[in-house]
XYZ file of N, CA and C in Angstrom:
507
model
N 130.738 190.848 115.810
C 130.461 191.492 114.537
C 128.955 191.545 114.315
N 128.487 192.609 113.714
C 127.052 192.692 113.440
C 126.641 191.623 112.438
N 125.366 191.200 112.497
C 124.917 190.135 111.600
C 125.000 190.512 110.129
N 124.992 191.793 109.802
C 125.040 192.208 108.407
C 126.478 192.481 107.936
N 127.449 191.941 108.661
C 128.848 192.184 108.323
C 129.200 191.668 106.926
N 128.668 190.507 106.564
C 128.922 189.975 105.227
C 128.330 190.883 104.152
N 127.146 191.429 104.444
C 126.523 192.366 103.505
C 127.392 193.617 103.364
N 127.937 194.094 104.473
C 128.816 195.260 104.420
C 130.004 194.977 103.506
N 130.638 193.827 103.680
C 131.772 193.491 102.827
C 131.353 193.425 101.355
N 130.219 192.797 101.069
C 129.778 192.687 99.671
C 129.576 194.068 99.053
N 129.032 194.996 99.830
C 128.837 196.366 99.325
C 130.188 197.054 99.091
N 131.124 196.847 100.014
C 132.463 197.427 99.857
C 133.149 196.842 98.619
N 133.027 195.538 98.432
C 133.626 194.881 97.269
C 132.989 195.408 95.981
N 131.695 195.629 96.009
C 131.023 196.171 94.823
C 131.559 197.565 94.501
N 131.730 198.384 95.519
C 132.272 199.718 95.288
C 133.647 199.604 94.625
N 134.471 198.688 95.111
C 135.780 198.487 94.502
C 135.694 198.095 93.040
N 134.705 197.290 92.702
C 134.573 196.807 91.322
C 134.054 197.866 90.360
N 133.274 198.815 90.843
C 132.732 199.835 89.936
C 133.602 201.083 89.870
N 134.544 201.210 90.770
C 135.351 202.423 90.854
C 136.129 202.708 89.563
N 136.935 201.763 89.117
C 137.762 202.022 87.926
C 136.932 202.210 86.659
N 135.869 201.410 86.431
C 135.051 201.698 85.243
C 134.446 203.106 85.264
N 134.116 203.612 86.439
C 133.579 204.975 86.510
C 134.670 206.002 86.200
N 135.849 205.801 86.737
C 136.961 206.701 86.460
C 137.310 206.657 84.976
N 137.204 205.473 84.390
C 137.602 205.278 82.998
C 136.585 205.802 81.992
N 135.566 206.506 82.452
C 134.654 207.142 81.503
C 135.404 208.188 80.684
N 136.525 208.618 81.188
C 137.469 209.412 80.408
C 138.581 208.419 80.043
N 138.561 207.874 78.830
C 139.469 206.767 78.469
C 140.948 207.050 78.710
N 141.389 208.280 78.625
C 142.794 208.585 78.830
C 143.242 208.234 80.240
N 142.293 208.219 81.190
C 142.665 207.888 82.574
C 143.102 206.430 82.686
N 142.419 205.546 81.962
C 142.805 204.141 81.982
C 144.201 203.973 81.373
N 144.453 204.655 80.273
C 145.767 204.566 79.632
C 146.856 205.065 80.582
N 146.603 206.153 81.284
C 147.583 206.688 82.233
C 147.836 205.702 83.368
N 146.755 205.087 83.879
C 146.906 204.106 84.960
C 147.708 202.907 84.475
N 147.409 202.435 83.275
C 148.149 201.299 82.719
C 149.633 201.638 82.552
N 149.926 202.860 82.116
C 151.325 203.294 81.996
C 152.005 203.281 83.360
N 151.310 203.786 84.379
C 151.872 203.791 85.728
C 152.161 202.373 86.200
N 151.181 201.492 86.036
C 151.355 200.112 86.495
C 152.543 199.461 85.793
N 152.640 199.658 84.485
C 153.750 199.070 83.730
C 155.084 199.649 84.179
N 155.125 200.965 84.416
C 156.363 201.606 84.876
C 156.789 201.074 86.244
N 155.822 200.684 87.059
C 156.114 200.157 88.394
C 156.399 198.658 88.375
N 156.306 198.041 87.190
C 156.551 196.613 87.086
C 155.404 195.768 87.620
N 154.183 196.321 87.542
C 152.993 195.620 88.042
C 152.138 195.213 86.856
N 151.805 193.939 86.780
C 150.910 193.444 85.745
C 149.606 194.242 85.801
N 149.131 194.694 84.649
C 147.950 195.560 84.598
C 146.725 194.897 85.212
N 146.436 193.670 84.829
C 145.251 192.985 85.352
C 145.357 192.769 86.850
N 146.506 192.290 87.292
C 146.701 192.056 88.730
C 146.674 193.373 89.501
N 147.288 194.409 88.946
C 147.300 195.717 89.604
C 145.909 196.303 89.749
N 145.109 196.201 88.683
C 143.752 196.739 88.759
C 142.903 195.946 89.748
N 143.114 194.641 89.805
C 142.377 193.827 90.786
C 142.775 194.220 92.207
N 144.069 194.494 92.423
C 144.502 194.929 93.754
C 143.965 196.324 94.085
N 143.842 197.190 93.089
C 143.238 198.504 93.334
C 141.774 198.333 93.744
N 141.053 197.448 93.051
C 139.657 197.150 93.430
C 139.591 196.672 94.876
N 140.468 195.744 95.212
C 140.480 195.207 96.568
C 140.857 196.288 97.571
N 141.851 197.088 97.231
C 142.269 198.175 98.106
C 141.095 199.102 98.385
N 140.311 199.414 97.359
C 139.132 200.268 97.537
C 138.144 199.619 98.499
N 137.914 198.318 98.321
C 136.998 197.602 99.219
C 137.517 197.605 100.644
N 138.817 197.355 100.811
C 139.407 197.326 102.150
C 139.344 198.696 102.822
N 139.673 199.748 102.080
C 139.649 201.099 102.650
C 138.223 201.499 103.020
N 137.271 201.183 102.153
C 135.868 201.496 102.436
C 135.396 200.727 103.668
N 135.752 199.460 103.721
C 135.370 198.613 104.857
C 135.977 199.154 106.148
N 137.249 199.540 106.105
C 137.912 200.064 107.300
C 137.219 201.324 107.813
N 136.865 202.224 106.919
C 136.180 203.457 107.326
C 134.802 203.131 107.888
N 134.092 202.221 107.235
C 132.751 201.844 107.711
C 132.816 201.237 109.106
N 133.788 200.372 109.339
C 133.926 199.731 110.652
C 134.378 200.757 111.694
N 135.357 201.589 111.328
C 135.876 202.593 112.270
C 134.813 203.588 112.707
N 133.950 203.955 111.782
C 132.938 204.973 112.087
C 131.609 204.375 112.514
N 131.526 203.046 112.497
C 130.257 202.355 112.782
C 129.147 202.915 111.909
N 129.465 203.102 110.647
C 128.512 203.693 109.704
C 127.257 202.833 109.605
N 126.133 203.487 109.759
C 124.858 202.780 109.643
C 124.593 202.410 108.190
N 125.066 203.230 107.264
C 124.835 202.993 105.843
C 126.113 203.337 105.085
N 126.585 202.397 104.317
C 127.809 202.581 103.548
C 127.696 203.785 102.617
N 126.533 204.000 102.090
C 126.332 205.106 101.164
C 126.585 206.469 101.765
N 126.622 206.566 103.093
C 126.842 207.852 103.749
C 128.320 208.211 103.923
N 129.219 207.275 103.664
C 130.649 207.542 103.836
C 131.152 208.477 102.750
N 131.962 209.451 103.142
C 132.508 210.368 102.141
C 133.650 209.702 101.383
N 133.768 210.037 100.120
C 134.865 209.510 99.314
C 136.207 209.998 99.843
N 136.232 211.191 100.391
C 137.472 211.722 100.955
C 137.937 210.873 102.132
N 137.007 210.446 102.980
C 137.383 209.595 104.117
C 137.958 208.267 103.630
N 137.378 207.709 102.576
C 137.894 206.454 102.017
C 139.268 206.698 101.387
N 139.421 207.810 100.659
C 140.718 208.141 100.057
C 141.779 208.326 101.137
N 141.412 208.985 102.228
C 142.356 209.185 103.336
C 142.755 207.853 103.960
N 141.808 206.937 104.086
C 142.117 205.615 104.650
C 143.034 204.834 103.723
N 142.861 205.001 102.419
C 143.677 204.262 101.446
C 145.152 204.578 101.608
N 145.473 205.822 101.920
C 146.881 206.194 102.043
C 147.296 206.453 103.486
N 146.331 206.621 104.369
C 146.659 206.970 105.754
C 146.741 205.799 106.715
N 146.124 204.697 106.373
C 146.161 203.523 107.244
C 147.295 202.611 106.815
N 147.864 201.935 107.767
C 148.869 200.924 107.456
C 148.168 199.771 106.744
N 148.899 199.091 105.869
C 148.308 198.002 105.086
C 147.598 196.983 105.968
N 148.256 196.577 107.032
C 147.663 195.561 107.903
C 146.440 196.069 108.645
N 146.328 197.387 108.855
C 145.144 197.941 109.505
C 143.905 197.763 108.638
N 144.102 197.726 107.331
C 142.978 197.550 106.424
C 142.385 196.146 106.507
N 143.136 195.210 107.059
C 142.661 193.833 107.156
C 141.812 193.585 108.411
N 141.835 194.518 109.343
C 141.101 194.339 110.598
C 139.597 194.245 110.354
N 138.979 193.279 110.989
C 137.528 193.154 110.945
C 136.959 192.534 109.688
N 137.805 191.983 108.836
C 137.291 191.346 107.617
C 136.560 190.054 107.963
N 135.621 189.661 107.111
C 134.981 188.362 107.329
C 136.032 187.251 107.289
N 135.765 186.192 107.995
C 136.699 185.045 107.984
C 136.631 184.305 106.655
N 135.461 184.270 106.062
C 135.274 183.654 104.753
C 134.550 184.650 103.853
N 134.669 184.435 102.558
C 134.063 185.340 101.592
C 133.136 184.559 100.682
N 131.970 185.121 100.408
C 131.014 184.474 99.520
C 131.585 184.356 98.111
N 132.364 185.341 97.698
C 133.001 185.327 96.388
C 134.447 184.882 96.568
N 134.799 183.748 95.994
C 136.159 183.213 96.134
C 137.217 184.184 95.616
N 136.845 185.005 94.630
C 137.799 185.997 94.110
C 138.232 186.952 95.210
N 137.287 187.332 96.073
C 137.627 188.242 97.162
C 138.587 187.583 98.144
N 138.292 186.344 98.499
C 139.177 185.626 99.415
C 140.575 185.488 98.852
N 140.659 185.163 97.563
C 141.967 185.036 96.911
C 142.688 186.385 96.894
N 141.974 187.445 96.540
C 142.591 188.771 96.465
C 143.079 189.235 97.841
N 142.319 188.959 98.888
C 142.749 189.317 100.245
C 144.021 188.547 100.596
N 144.091 187.288 100.210
C 145.301 186.508 100.488
C 146.515 187.056 99.727
N 146.320 187.493 98.493
C 147.407 188.107 97.720
C 147.847 189.397 98.405
N 146.890 190.187 98.870
C 147.183 191.431 99.581
C 148.013 191.125 100.834
N 147.580 190.123 101.594
C 148.326 189.724 102.797
C 149.752 189.310 102.434
N 149.893 188.568 101.362
C 151.215 188.114 100.933
C 152.126 189.303 100.647
N 151.596 190.333 99.980
C 152.378 191.537 99.711
C 152.820 192.201 101.011
N 151.939 192.231 101.993
C 152.282 192.837 103.287
C 153.394 192.038 103.956
N 153.232 190.736 104.021
C 154.179 189.888 104.722
C 155.543 189.842 104.049
N 155.571 189.946 102.739
C 156.849 189.926 102.022
C 157.669 191.172 102.319
N 156.976 192.315 102.480
C 157.695 193.561 102.720
C 158.462 193.996 101.486
N 159.442 194.850 101.683
C 160.303 195.303 100.594
C 159.552 195.823 99.394
N 159.919 195.312 98.212
C 159.319 195.754 96.953
C 157.819 195.489 96.915
N 157.383 194.364 97.480
C 155.945 194.047 97.491
C 155.174 195.089 98.281
N 155.711 195.477 99.414
C 155.065 196.494 100.236
C 155.080 197.849 99.517
N 156.179 198.131 98.832
C 156.273 199.377 98.070
C 155.207 199.427 96.973
N 154.945 198.287 96.352
C 153.903 198.233 95.318
C 152.540 198.558 95.911
N 152.278 198.092 97.114
C 151.003 198.426 97.759
C 150.892 199.929 97.984
N 152.000 200.553 98.331
C 151.987 202.014 98.505
C 151.677 202.699 97.179
N 152.264 202.219 96.100
C 151.982 202.798 94.786
C 150.515 202.606 94.415
N 149.983 201.424 94.682
C 148.573 201.150 94.370
C 147.642 201.983 95.239
N 148.007 202.213 96.489
C 147.156 203.037 97.357
C 147.105 204.473 96.845
N 148.217 204.950 96.325
C 148.244 206.301 95.750
C 147.368 206.364 94.501
N 147.431 205.326 93.690
C 146.588 205.260 92.485
C 145.110 205.218 92.874
N 144.790 204.467 93.909
C 143.406 204.408 94.400
C 142.960 205.770 94.903
N 143.784 206.410 95.706
C 143.433 207.739 96.226
C 143.134 208.685 95.068
N 143.975 208.638 94.051
C 143.768 209.491 92.881
C 142.413 209.197 92.227
N 142.089 207.919 92.048
C 140.807 207.544 91.430
C 139.633 208.052 92.257
N 139.706 207.913 93.568
C 138.619 208.387 94.433
C 138.475 209.906 94.356
N 139.592 210.602 94.313
C 139.523 212.063 94.237
C 139.013 212.533 92.886
N 139.322 211.794 91.821
C 138.771 212.122 90.498
C 137.247 212.049 90.562
N 136.727 210.974 91.146
C 135.264 210.851 91.260
C 134.691 211.944 92.145
N 135.382 212.268 93.204
C 134.902 213.318 94.099
C 134.842 214.663 93.378
N 135.838 214.935 92.529
C 135.859 216.196 91.785
C 134.735 216.279 90.773
N 134.311 215.141 90.248
C 133.230 215.128 89.257
C 131.864 215.339 89.890
N 131.791 215.139 91.179
C 130.491 215.201 91.855
C 129.960 216.634 91.878
N 128.667 216.776 91.648
C 128.073 218.108 91.673
C 127.894 218.639 93.102
N 128.139 217.795 94.090
C 127.982 218.215 95.483
C 129.351 218.336 96.142
N 129.404 219.023 97.245
C 130.673 219.326 97.896
C 131.355 218.098 98.512
N 130.633 217.243 99.211
C 131.219 216.080 99.866
C 130.585 214.804 99.326
N 131.046 214.326 98.183
C 130.460 213.115 97.599
C 130.670 211.906 98.506
N 129.738 210.963 98.414
C 129.751 209.786 99.271
C 129.868 208.509 98.441
N 130.016 207.407 99.138
C 130.016 206.105 98.474
C 128.668 205.879 97.781
N 127.599 206.380 98.385
C 126.279 206.259 97.771
C 126.226 206.925 96.407
N 126.929 208.044 96.266
C 126.989 208.718 94.967
C 127.695 207.841 93.929
N 128.704 207.105 94.353
C 129.403 206.195 93.451
C 128.449 205.093 93.003
N 127.685 204.538 93.944
C 126.723 203.493 93.588
C 125.692 204.027 92.593
N 125.201 205.256 92.806
C 124.227 205.842 91.882
C 124.844 206.035 90.495
N 126.074 206.532 90.443
C 126.735 206.723 89.144
C 126.951 205.387 88.436
N 127.296 204.370 89.207
C 127.495 203.047 88.611
C 126.191 202.541 88.013
N 125.088 202.736 88.725
C 123.786 202.307 88.208
C 123.432 203.100 86.950
N 123.685 204.410 86.967
C 123.403 205.246 85.801
C 124.260 204.842 84.602
N 125.476 204.390 84.878
C 126.379 203.968 83.798
C 126.081 202.550 83.339
N 125.129 201.884 84.001
C 124.759 200.529 83.609
C 125.748 199.473 84.052
N 126.589 199.805 85.055
C 127.547 198.808 85.550
C 126.797 197.758 86.352
N 127.191 196.501 86.233
C 126.466 195.415 86.902
C 126.527 195.536 88.423
N 125.474 195.042 89.055
C 125.380 195.086 90.517
C 125.785 193.760 91.135
N 126.549 192.956 90.427
C 126.950 191.655 90.952
C 127.660 191.794 92.284
N 127.407 190.835 93.146
C 128.071 190.742 94.431
C 127.892 191.965 95.319
N 126.892 192.790 95.057
C 126.701 193.980 95.866
C 125.759 193.719 97.017
N 125.103 192.606 97.000
C 124.156 192.304 98.062
C 122.861 193.059 97.904
N 122.639 193.646 96.736
C 121.367 194.294 96.493
C 121.441 195.556 95.774
């Protein structure tokens, strides 16, 4: 693994954390997501945390698969495609063995548990991946450019005053 692998994960995790607040700039979107989560029998807080993690995992998978020199260059469409196109366990490939933020380590373990349980738990991951894809495409549609990137999400988060915690810079 490259020496900056931990930094890559921190950037991916940051993208996951700013994604929903950016989508929720239109408040009705948050209400719709909460309705979906409740209809699926998923606790809102836990579901949103898994969506954040799913975003980080999908972004990380695309970055590793493409050997991206800079996370900011990845297209949101590629991340959205990975969210629904990769098998759940494929998203776990290449993750750090330990995480600087214990929340990330815990969330990855919860994600793994859903995969291993199968059945309804696995179905919930499919529902969450669809919700994530939708959120990424909403941001992509808002972009003034044709192929928005993860870097555009970071810029929007900074413009919206969202915290840069755990982003590695």
